[in-house]
Amino acid sequence: MKFLHLSDLHLGKRVNEISMIEDQEYILSRIIRICDDEKPDAVIIAGDVYDKSVPPAEAVTLLDDFLCRLAKRKIPALIISGNHDSPERLSFGNRLMEGAGIYLAPVYNGEVEPVTLRDEYGDVNFWLLPFIKPAHVKRYFPDDNIESYTDAVRAAVKHMSVNKTERNVIVTHQFVTGAETCESEELSVGGTDNVDASVFDDFDYVALGHIHGPQNIGSGRIRYCGTPLKYSFSEAGHYKSVTVVEMGEKGKLELRLVPLIPKHDMQQIRGTFEEVTDKAFYQNMEREDYYHVLLTDEEDIPEAIGKLRIVYPNIMKLSYDNKRTRSNQLIDGAEQVQRKSPLELFEELYEKQNNRPMGDKQKEFSLSLIESIWEDNL
């Protein structure tokens, strides 16, 4: 059984207020070419199909075109909703689409039935588990102890009828503990949305979405394929690809990566205004790419963005790194946000704003407030 693992298309996304729809259309066409070359038995999209719960019309049209092209090639598509998607909107018409080989995971209702495909070694069961929170699962299994995201996913898996003698693939959209993140993802304070990898022990392959950087968790059996495009400059060093998964008989698993070359790459450059506008600096560069230009001039350059756009027409971001910017104390994103508790993060914010640490009574009040908010959101 050969299938392509995709996730986090984020169709309709804007980066620094620039629409990525043309780049997304281009990369989906490249993925169709990969399908023509690889001839997979299925294509998986592990959530965050859209960038917003109410996607723009051009994003819906683009997905429709992509799925129609897969259906014409008789390639089944197995799709779940992510935290950016509206599961109700994404799953609309799912029972009708199954006739064309398009399997859209329904809104989670406590029951997950597999999509079973067959090859020369027997059945492969694909379990489509959309993004879930503890509250989503607790309402269906009130007798289970569900307090965390790990508890929620464990309970959802426990109530699946997984036949361990067959090959099983779970497609899900969660943050698995140990994954490396970047700034284009939505992080949970204190890492409260972490899911322990042990909940997936019954599966031969775990097709994950949510994290934008391609990576394995522990082994190739649990994998984030990453986004097909770069969606922030923190991803400038990423190498985007399609993960090709080949499953032989039970216990046999091979992964390959097929590179995805974008229409416009994302790059960061640094130097004085004079340096970055010198022809010798940029003559061998792809000037149509998306750029973050970091100027090191001590004085701001008047109308710099317009002047830079003459050389770099698709510049997305301009920043300065000089004595003035380095001396400004900014209350920026906290370091290691997932490794600190919400109280620790709030203490850091309080101290930066007030130039003194929190008192014991303030800590006690803050902790009780945090616990109350958590209970309401679970």
mmCIF file of C-alpha atoms in Angstrom, residues 10-334:
data_model
loop_
_atom_site.group_PDB
_atom_site.id
_atom_site.type_symbol
_atom_site.label_atom_id
_atom_site.label_comp_id
_atom_site.label_asym_id
_atom_site.label_seq_id
_atom_site.Cartn_x
_atom_site.Cartn_y
_atom_site.Cartn_z
ATOM 1 C CA HIS A 10 -3.938 26.331 5.004
ATOM 2 C CA LEU A 11 -5.760 27.244 1.809
ATOM 3 C CA GLY A 12 -6.668 30.925 1.749
ATOM 4 C CA LYS A 13 -3.815 31.934 4.050
ATOM 5 C CA ARG A 14 -2.336 35.418 3.965
ATOM 6 C CA VAL A 15 1.259 35.961 5.090
ATOM 7 C CA ASN A 16 2.144 39.519 6.062
ATOM 8 C CA GLU A 17 -1.142 40.518 4.363
ATOM 9 C CA ILE A 18 -0.095 38.916 1.063
ATOM 10 C CA SER A 19 -2.426 36.238 -0.314
ATOM 11 C CA MET A 20 -0.780 32.857 -0.868
ATOM 12 C CA ILE A 21 -3.542 31.523 -3.124
ATOM 13 C CA GLU A 22 -1.477 31.561 -6.340
ATOM 14 C CA ASP A 23 1.405 29.810 -4.570
ATOM 15 C CA GLN A 24 -1.040 27.246 -3.170
ATOM 16 C CA GLU A 25 -2.557 26.615 -6.584
ATOM 17 C CA TYR A 26 0.950 26.090 -7.975
ATOM 18 C CA ILE A 27 2.034 23.672 -5.233
ATOM 19 C CA LEU A 28 -1.168 21.605 -5.479
ATOM 20 C CA SER A 29 -0.496 21.214 -9.191
ATOM 21 C CA ARG A 30 2.996 19.965 -8.311
ATOM 22 C CA ILE A 31 1.427 17.458 -5.923
ATOM 23 C CA ILE A 32 -0.854 16.227 -8.724
ATOM 24 C CA ARG A 33 2.285 15.669 -10.825
ATOM 25 C CA ILE A 34 3.773 13.657 -7.983
ATOM 26 C CA CYS A 35 0.580 11.578 -7.935
ATOM 27 C CA ASP A 36 0.987 10.935 -11.656
ATOM 28 C CA ASP A 37 4.574 9.787 -11.102
ATOM 29 C CA GLU A 38 4.063 7.786 -7.890
ATOM 30 C CA LYS A 39 0.578 6.405 -8.626
ATOM 31 C CA PRO A 40 -0.357 6.134 -4.935
ATOM 32 C CA ASP A 41 -3.259 4.082 -3.614
ATOM 33 C CA ALA A 42 -4.462 7.073 -1.550
ATOM 34 C CA VAL A 43 -3.724 10.648 -0.523
ATOM 35 C CA ILE A 44 -4.033 11.704 3.132
ATOM 36 C CA ILE A 45 -4.608 15.297 4.271
ATOM 37 C CA ALA A 46 -4.143 15.425 8.050
ATOM 38 C CA GLY A 47 -6.053 18.598 8.904
ATOM 39 C CA ASP A 48 -5.893 22.382 8.553
ATOM 40 C CA VAL A 49 -7.138 22.135 5.005
ATOM 41 C CA TYR A 50 -8.203 25.766 5.258
ATOM 42 C CA ASP A 51 -6.593 28.598 7.185
ATOM 43 C CA LYS A 52 -9.869 29.856 8.644
ATOM 44 C CA SER A 53 -13.069 28.227 9.808
ATOM 45 C CA VAL A 54 -14.923 30.337 7.217
ATOM 46 C CA PRO A 55 -12.565 30.139 4.220
ATOM 47 C CA PRO A 56 -12.633 32.612 1.323
ATOM 48 C CA ALA A 57 -14.349 31.528 -1.891
ATOM 49 C CA GLU A 58 -11.092 31.127 -3.818
ATOM 50 C CA ALA A 59 -9.816 28.651 -1.185
ATOM 51 C CA VAL A 60 -12.972 26.530 -1.481
ATOM 52 C CA THR A 61 -12.683 26.584 -5.272
ATOM 53 C CA LEU A 62 -9.035 25.535 -5.072
ATOM 54 C CA LEU A 63 -9.810 22.551 -2.826
ATOM 55 C CA ASP A 64 -12.695 21.553 -5.083
ATOM 56 C CA ASP A 65 -10.379 21.559 -8.100
ATOM 57 C CA PHE A 66 -7.710 19.526 -6.282
ATOM 58 C CA LEU A 67 -10.175 16.870 -5.112
ATOM 59 C CA CYS A 68 -11.756 16.625 -8.569
ATOM 60 C CA ARG A 69 -8.326 16.014 -10.093
ATOM 61 C CA LEU A 70 -7.685 13.223 -7.585
ATOM 62 C CA ALA A 71 -11.126 11.707 -8.229
ATOM 63 C CA LYS A 72 -10.538 11.693 -11.996
ATOM 64 C CA ARG A 73 -7.375 9.701 -11.357
ATOM 65 C CA LYS A 74 -9.286 7.251 -9.116
ATOM 66 C CA ILE A 75 -7.043 8.155 -6.164
ATOM 67 C CA PRO A 76 -8.939 8.021 -2.855
ATOM 68 C CA ALA A 77 -8.489 11.114 -0.647
ATOM 69 C CA LEU A 78 -8.798 10.758 3.142
ATOM 70 C CA ILE A 79 -9.239 14.100 4.893
ATOM 71 C CA ILE A 80 -9.732 15.266 8.480
ATOM 72 C CA SER A 81 -10.375 18.697 9.960
ATOM 73 C CA GLY A 82 -7.723 20.514 11.984
ATOM 74 C CA ASN A 83 -7.911 23.249 14.600
ATOM 75 C CA HIS A 84 -8.159 25.915 11.858
ATOM 76 C CA ASP A 85 -11.043 24.188 10.070
ATOM 77 C CA SER A 86 -14.744 24.144 10.760
ATOM 78 C CA PRO A 87 -15.452 20.384 10.946
ATOM 79 C CA GLU A 88 -19.104 20.984 10.049
ATOM 80 C CA ARG A 89 -18.259 22.940 6.899
ATOM 81 C CA LEU A 90 -15.401 20.687 5.824
ATOM 82 C CA SER A 91 -17.454 17.493 6.182
ATOM 83 C CA PHE A 92 -20.439 18.826 4.229
ATOM 84 C CA GLY A 93 -21.536 16.261 1.632
ATOM 85 C CA ASN A 94 -19.115 13.620 2.910
ATOM 86 C CA ARG A 95 -21.510 10.716 2.354
ATOM 87 C CA LEU A 96 -22.121 11.805 -1.229
ATOM 88 C CA MET A 97 -18.421 12.244 -1.924
ATOM 89 C CA GLU A 98 -17.504 8.736 -0.774
ATOM 90 C CA GLY A 99 -18.825 7.465 -4.106
ATOM 91 C CA ALA A 100 -16.024 9.431 -5.789
ATOM 92 C CA GLY A 101 -13.409 8.155 -3.323
ATOM 93 C CA ILE A 102 -13.295 11.359 -1.266
ATOM 94 C CA TYR A 103 -13.532 10.502 2.439
ATOM 95 C CA LEU A 104 -14.124 13.490 4.715
ATOM 96 C CA ALA A 105 -14.077 12.775 8.435
ATOM 97 C CA PRO A 106 -17.408 13.740 10.006
ATOM 98 C CA VAL A 107 -17.710 15.906 13.100
ATOM 99 C CA TYR A 108 -16.449 13.844 16.032
ATOM 100 C CA ASN A 109 -19.390 12.076 17.700
ATOM 101 C CA GLY A 110 -17.632 9.427 19.777
ATOM 102 C CA GLU A 111 -17.592 6.914 16.931
ATOM 103 C CA VAL A 112 -14.801 6.534 14.394
ATOM 104 C CA GLU A 113 -15.249 3.982 11.637
ATOM 105 C CA PRO A 114 -12.244 3.117 9.476
ATOM 106 C CA VAL A 115 -11.895 3.588 5.748
ATOM 107 C CA THR A 116 -10.555 0.221 4.610
ATOM 108 C CA LEU A 117 -8.449 -0.144 1.476
ATOM 109 C CA ARG A 118 -7.041 -3.420 0.264
ATOM 110 C CA ASP A 119 -3.800 -4.518 -1.401
ATOM 111 C CA GLU A 120 -1.999 -7.813 -1.993
ATOM 112 C CA TYR A 121 -1.227 -8.150 1.736
ATOM 113 C CA GLY A 122 -4.808 -7.636 2.908
ATOM 114 C CA ASP A 123 -6.703 -4.756 4.509
ATOM 115 C CA VAL A 124 -5.301 -1.416 5.610
ATOM 116 C CA ASN A 125 -7.617 0.438 7.993
ATOM 117 C CA PHE A 126 -7.417 4.239 7.959
ATOM 118 C CA TRP A 127 -8.865 5.798 11.123
ATOM 119 C CA LEU A 128 -9.808 9.445 10.544
ATOM 120 C CA LEU A 129 -9.691 11.278 13.879
ATOM 121 C CA PRO A 130 -10.178 15.056 13.502
ATOM 122 C CA PHE A 131 -8.755 17.622 15.907
ATOM 123 C CA ILE A 132 -10.352 17.064 19.314
ATOM 124 C CA LYS A 133 -10.292 18.724 22.718
ATOM 125 C CA PRO A 134 -11.038 17.072 26.068
ATOM 126 C CA ALA A 135 -14.525 18.620 26.097
ATOM 127 C CA HIS A 136 -15.299 17.080 22.688
ATOM 128 C CA VAL A 137 -14.614 13.574 23.973
ATOM 129 C CA LYS A 138 -15.864 13.893 27.559
ATOM 130 C CA ARG A 139 -19.458 14.482 26.449
ATOM 131 C CA TYR A 140 -19.565 11.038 24.785
ATOM 132 C CA PHE A 141 -17.685 9.135 27.475
ATOM 133 C CA PRO A 142 -18.673 10.738 30.797
ATOM 134 C CA ASP A 143 -17.458 7.714 32.767
ATOM 135 C CA ASP A 144 -13.895 8.032 31.445
ATOM 136 C CA ASN A 145 -11.390 10.189 33.335
ATOM 137 C CA ILE A 146 -10.686 12.849 30.698
ATOM 138 C CA GLU A 147 -8.777 15.856 31.994
ATOM 139 C CA SER A 148 -6.019 16.390 29.413
ATOM 140 C CA TYR A 149 -5.527 16.166 25.663
ATOM 141 C CA THR A 150 -3.669 12.883 26.175
ATOM 142 C CA ASP A 151 -6.686 11.529 28.087
ATOM 143 C CA ALA A 152 -8.992 12.674 25.289
ATOM 144 C CA VAL A 153 -7.060 11.032 22.459
ATOM 145 C CA ARG A 154 -6.484 7.884 24.534
ATOM 146 C CA ALA A 155 -10.228 7.611 25.192
ATOM 147 C CA ALA A 156 -11.075 8.185 21.524
ATOM 148 C CA VAL A 157 -8.611 5.466 20.477
ATOM 149 C CA LYS A 158 -9.819 3.072 23.198
ATOM 150 C CA HIS A 159 -13.342 3.249 21.822
ATOM 151 C CA MET A 160 -12.205 2.378 18.288
ATOM 152 C CA SER A 161 -12.417 -1.283 17.298
ATOM 153 C CA VAL A 162 -8.781 -1.579 16.222
ATOM 154 C CA ASN A 163 -7.868 -5.051 14.990
ATOM 155 C CA LYS A 164 -4.173 -5.258 15.877
ATOM 156 C CA THR A 165 -3.593 -8.220 13.543
ATOM 157 C CA GLU A 166 -4.297 -5.967 10.549
ATOM 158 C CA ARG A 167 -2.432 -2.887 9.382
ATOM 159 C CA ASN A 168 -3.803 0.299 10.905
ATOM 160 C CA VAL A 169 -3.136 3.946 10.079
ATOM 161 C CA ILE A 170 -4.473 6.790 12.190
ATOM 162 C CA VAL A 171 -4.806 10.240 10.652
ATOM 163 C CA THR A 172 -5.008 12.909 13.340
ATOM 164 C CA HIS A 173 -4.243 16.545 14.066
ATOM 165 C CA GLN A 174 -2.710 17.035 17.513
ATOM 166 C CA PHE A 175 0.481 18.299 19.135
ATOM 167 C CA VAL A 176 2.517 15.240 20.099
ATOM 168 C CA THR A 177 4.994 15.826 22.911
ATOM 169 C CA GLY A 178 8.522 16.369 21.623
ATOM 170 C CA ALA A 179 7.653 17.995 18.294
ATOM 171 C CA GLU A 180 9.648 21.057 17.250
ATOM 172 C CA THR A 181 7.526 24.103 16.481
ATOM 173 C CA CYS A 182 7.855 27.383 14.599
ATOM 174 C CA GLU A 183 6.187 30.774 14.887
ATOM 175 C CA SER A 184 3.449 30.149 12.291
ATOM 176 C CA GLU A 185 1.742 27.603 14.563
ATOM 177 C CA GLU A 186 -0.725 28.265 17.348
ATOM 178 C CA LEU A 187 0.913 27.222 20.616
ATOM 179 C CA SER A 188 -0.912 26.437 23.808
ATOM 180 C CA VAL A 189 0.258 28.133 26.997
ATOM 181 C CA GLY A 190 2.200 25.718 29.154
ATOM 182 C CA GLY A 191 1.936 22.956 26.548
ATOM 183 C CA THR A 192 -1.539 22.014 27.793
ATOM 184 C CA ASP A 193 -2.477 20.537 24.404
ATOM 185 C CA ASN A 194 0.385 18.009 24.383
ATOM 186 C CA VAL A 195 -0.478 14.405 23.562
ATOM 187 C CA ASP A 196 1.817 11.563 24.638
ATOM 188 C CA ALA A 197 2.951 9.364 21.735
ATOM 189 C CA SER A 198 2.110 6.206 23.690
ATOM 190 C CA VAL A 199 -1.591 6.637 22.856
ATOM 191 C CA PHE A 200 -0.746 5.585 19.286
ATOM 192 C CA ASP A 201 0.910 2.252 20.144
ATOM 193 C CA ASP A 202 -1.760 0.214 18.315
ATOM 194 C CA PHE A 203 -1.089 1.828 14.934
ATOM 195 C CA ASP A 204 1.396 0.893 12.228
ATOM 196 C CA TYR A 205 1.628 4.486 10.996
ATOM 197 C CA VAL A 206 0.515 7.770 12.572
ATOM 198 C CA ALA A 207 -0.130 10.468 9.937
ATOM 199 C CA LEU A 208 0.038 13.710 11.882
ATOM 200 C CA GLY A 209 -0.905 17.259 11.054
ATOM 201 C CA HIS A 210 -0.564 20.509 13.043
ATOM 202 C CA ILE A 211 3.215 21.074 13.117
ATOM 203 C CA HIS A 212 4.632 22.883 10.085
ATOM 204 C CA GLY A 213 8.165 21.468 10.141
ATOM 205 C CA PRO A 214 8.532 17.924 8.741
ATOM 206 C CA GLN A 215 9.766 15.553 11.452
ATOM 207 C CA ASN A 216 9.460 12.128 13.006
ATOM 208 C CA ILE A 217 8.458 11.635 16.626
ATOM 209 C CA GLY A 218 10.680 8.859 17.949
ATOM 210 C CA SER A 219 10.653 6.948 14.663
ATOM 211 C CA GLY A 220 9.244 7.112 11.161
ATOM 212 C CA ARG A 221 6.114 5.369 12.406
ATOM 213 C CA ILE A 222 4.875 8.649 13.939
ATOM 214 C CA ARG A 223 5.370 11.530 11.514
ATOM 215 C CA TYR A 224 4.516 15.124 10.795
ATOM 216 C CA CYS A 225 4.827 15.670 7.052
ATOM 217 C CA GLY A 226 4.863 19.468 7.467
ATOM 218 C CA THR A 227 3.278 22.127 5.301
ATOM 219 C CA PRO A 228 3.700 22.035 1.519
ATOM 220 C CA LEU A 229 4.640 25.740 1.608
ATOM 221 C CA LYS A 230 6.503 28.032 3.988
ATOM 222 C CA TYR A 231 4.105 30.211 5.946
ATOM 223 C CA SER A 232 6.502 32.238 8.100
ATOM 224 C CA PHE A 233 10.125 33.326 7.974
ATOM 225 C CA SER A 234 10.858 30.969 10.856
ATOM 226 C CA GLU A 235 10.397 28.267 8.198
ATOM 227 C CA ALA A 236 12.914 29.813 5.801
ATOM 228 C CA GLY A 237 15.372 26.963 6.471
ATOM 229 C CA HIS A 238 12.787 24.198 6.051
ATOM 230 C CA TYR A 239 12.856 21.825 3.098
ATOM 231 C CA LYS A 240 9.252 21.140 2.117
ATOM 232 C CA SER A 241 8.264 17.785 0.685
ATOM 233 C CA VAL A 242 5.573 15.171 0.249
ATOM 234 C CA THR A 243 5.976 12.095 2.445
ATOM 235 C CA VAL A 244 5.492 8.897 0.465
ATOM 236 C CA VAL A 245 4.554 6.005 2.746
ATOM 237 C CA GLU A 246 4.877 2.412 1.548
ATOM 238 C CA MET A 247 3.452 -0.358 3.724
ATOM 239 C CA GLY A 248 4.233 -3.969 2.921
ATOM 240 C CA GLU A 249 3.069 -6.812 5.073
ATOM 241 C CA LYS A 250 2.411 -5.938 8.722
ATOM 242 C CA GLY A 251 5.541 -4.519 10.342
ATOM 243 C CA LYS A 252 7.084 -3.371 7.048
ATOM 244 C CA LEU A 253 7.155 0.402 6.605
ATOM 245 C CA GLU A 254 9.225 2.627 4.332
ATOM 246 C CA LEU A 255 9.154 6.405 3.967
ATOM 247 C CA ARG A 256 10.467 8.544 1.129
ATOM 248 C CA LEU A 257 10.440 12.299 0.637
ATOM 249 C CA VAL A 258 9.650 13.950 -2.696
ATOM 250 C CA PRO A 259 10.821 17.591 -2.658
ATOM 251 C CA LEU A 260 8.315 20.387 -3.275
ATOM 252 C CA ILE A 261 9.787 23.380 -5.099
ATOM 253 C CA PRO A 262 7.585 26.459 -4.568
ATOM 254 C CA LYS A 263 6.741 29.180 -7.031
ATOM 255 C CA HIS A 264 8.267 31.684 -4.593
ATOM 256 C CA ASP A 265 10.619 30.656 -1.814
ATOM 257 C CA MET A 266 10.949 32.519 1.502
ATOM 258 C CA GLN A 267 14.325 34.032 2.283
ATOM 259 C CA GLN A 268 15.853 36.294 4.911
ATOM 260 C CA ILE A 269 18.702 38.652 4.076
ATOM 261 C CA ARG A 270 20.685 40.994 6.303
ATOM 262 C CA GLY A 271 22.946 43.984 5.771
ATOM 263 C CA THR A 272 23.006 47.722 5.363
ATOM 264 C CA PHE A 273 20.690 49.309 2.808
ATOM 265 C CA GLU A 274 23.684 49.984 0.571
ATOM 266 C CA GLU A 275 24.810 46.349 0.804
ATOM 267 C CA VAL A 276 21.473 44.666 0.058
ATOM 268 C CA THR A 277 20.789 46.981 -2.906
ATOM 269 C CA ASP A 278 24.241 46.438 -4.430
ATOM 270 C CA LYS A 279 23.946 44.422 -7.655
ATOM 271 C CA ALA A 280 26.875 42.258 -6.594
ATOM 272 C CA PHE A 281 24.816 41.214 -3.550
ATOM 273 C CA TYR A 282 21.625 40.181 -5.333
ATOM 274 C CA GLN A 283 22.616 39.313 -8.896
ATOM 275 C CA ASN A 284 22.621 35.543 -8.265
ATOM 276 C CA MET A 285 19.498 35.549 -6.092
ATOM 277 C CA GLU A 286 15.900 34.718 -7.010
ATOM 278 C CA ARG A 287 14.607 38.264 -6.626
ATOM 279 C CA GLU A 288 10.970 37.206 -7.145
ATOM 280 C CA ASP A 289 11.032 35.224 -3.865
ATOM 281 C CA TYR A 290 9.403 36.467 -0.669
ATOM 282 C CA TYR A 291 11.943 38.365 1.431
ATOM 283 C CA HIS A 292 12.405 39.488 4.996
ATOM 284 C CA VAL A 293 15.050 42.219 4.806
ATOM 285 C CA LEU A 294 16.874 42.978 8.051
ATOM 286 C CA LEU A 295 18.688 46.309 7.764
ATOM 287 C CA THR A 296 21.615 47.049 10.058
ATOM 288 C CA ASP A 297 21.793 50.800 9.365
ATOM 289 C CA GLU A 298 21.861 52.874 12.559
ATOM 290 C CA GLU A 299 19.450 55.418 11.051
ATOM 291 C CA ASP A 300 16.127 54.479 9.440
ATOM 292 C CA ILE A 301 16.144 54.699 5.658
ATOM 293 C CA PRO A 302 13.370 57.020 4.372
ATOM 294 C CA GLU A 303 10.794 55.123 2.294
ATOM 295 C CA ALA A 304 12.947 52.001 2.595
ATOM 296 C CA ILE A 305 10.214 49.494 1.759
ATOM 297 C CA GLY A 306 9.412 51.223 -1.547
ATOM 298 C CA LYS A 307 13.052 51.499 -2.492
ATOM 299 C CA LEU A 308 13.722 47.855 -1.611
ATOM 300 C CA ARG A 309 10.733 46.743 -3.649
ATOM 301 C CA ILE A 310 12.509 47.963 -6.797
ATOM 302 C CA VAL A 311 15.104 45.227 -6.193
ATOM 303 C CA TYR A 312 12.928 42.718 -4.309
ATOM 304 C CA PRO A 313 9.397 43.126 -5.750
ATOM 305 C CA ASN A 314 7.859 40.581 -3.362
ATOM 306 C CA ILE A 315 9.397 41.855 -0.138
ATOM 307 C CA MET A 316 7.111 40.864 2.738
ATOM 308 C CA LYS A 317 8.805 42.264 5.810
ATOM 309 C CA LEU A 318 11.326 44.939 6.757
ATOM 310 C CA SER A 319 13.095 45.050 10.126
ATOM 311 C CA TYR A 320 16.033 46.890 11.662
ATOM 312 C CA ASP A 321 18.785 45.467 13.831
ATOM 313 C CA ASN A 322 20.838 48.267 15.336
ATOM 314 C CA LYS A 323 21.729 49.821 18.698
ATOM 315 C CA ARG A 324 18.301 51.431 19.021
ATOM 316 C CA THR A 325 16.286 48.266 18.382
ATOM 317 C CA ARG A 326 18.561 46.144 20.560
ATOM 318 C CA SER A 327 18.209 48.572 23.475
ATOM 319 C CA ASN A 328 14.399 48.646 23.343
ATOM 320 C CA GLN A 329 12.902 46.239 25.844
ATOM 321 C CA LEU A 330 10.098 44.416 24.087
ATOM 322 C CA ILE A 331 7.610 42.139 25.778
ATOM 323 C CA ASP A 332 7.943 39.482 23.137
ATOM 324 C CA GLY A 333 7.013 35.811 22.973
ATOM 325 C CA ALA A 334 8.144 33.978 26.082
#
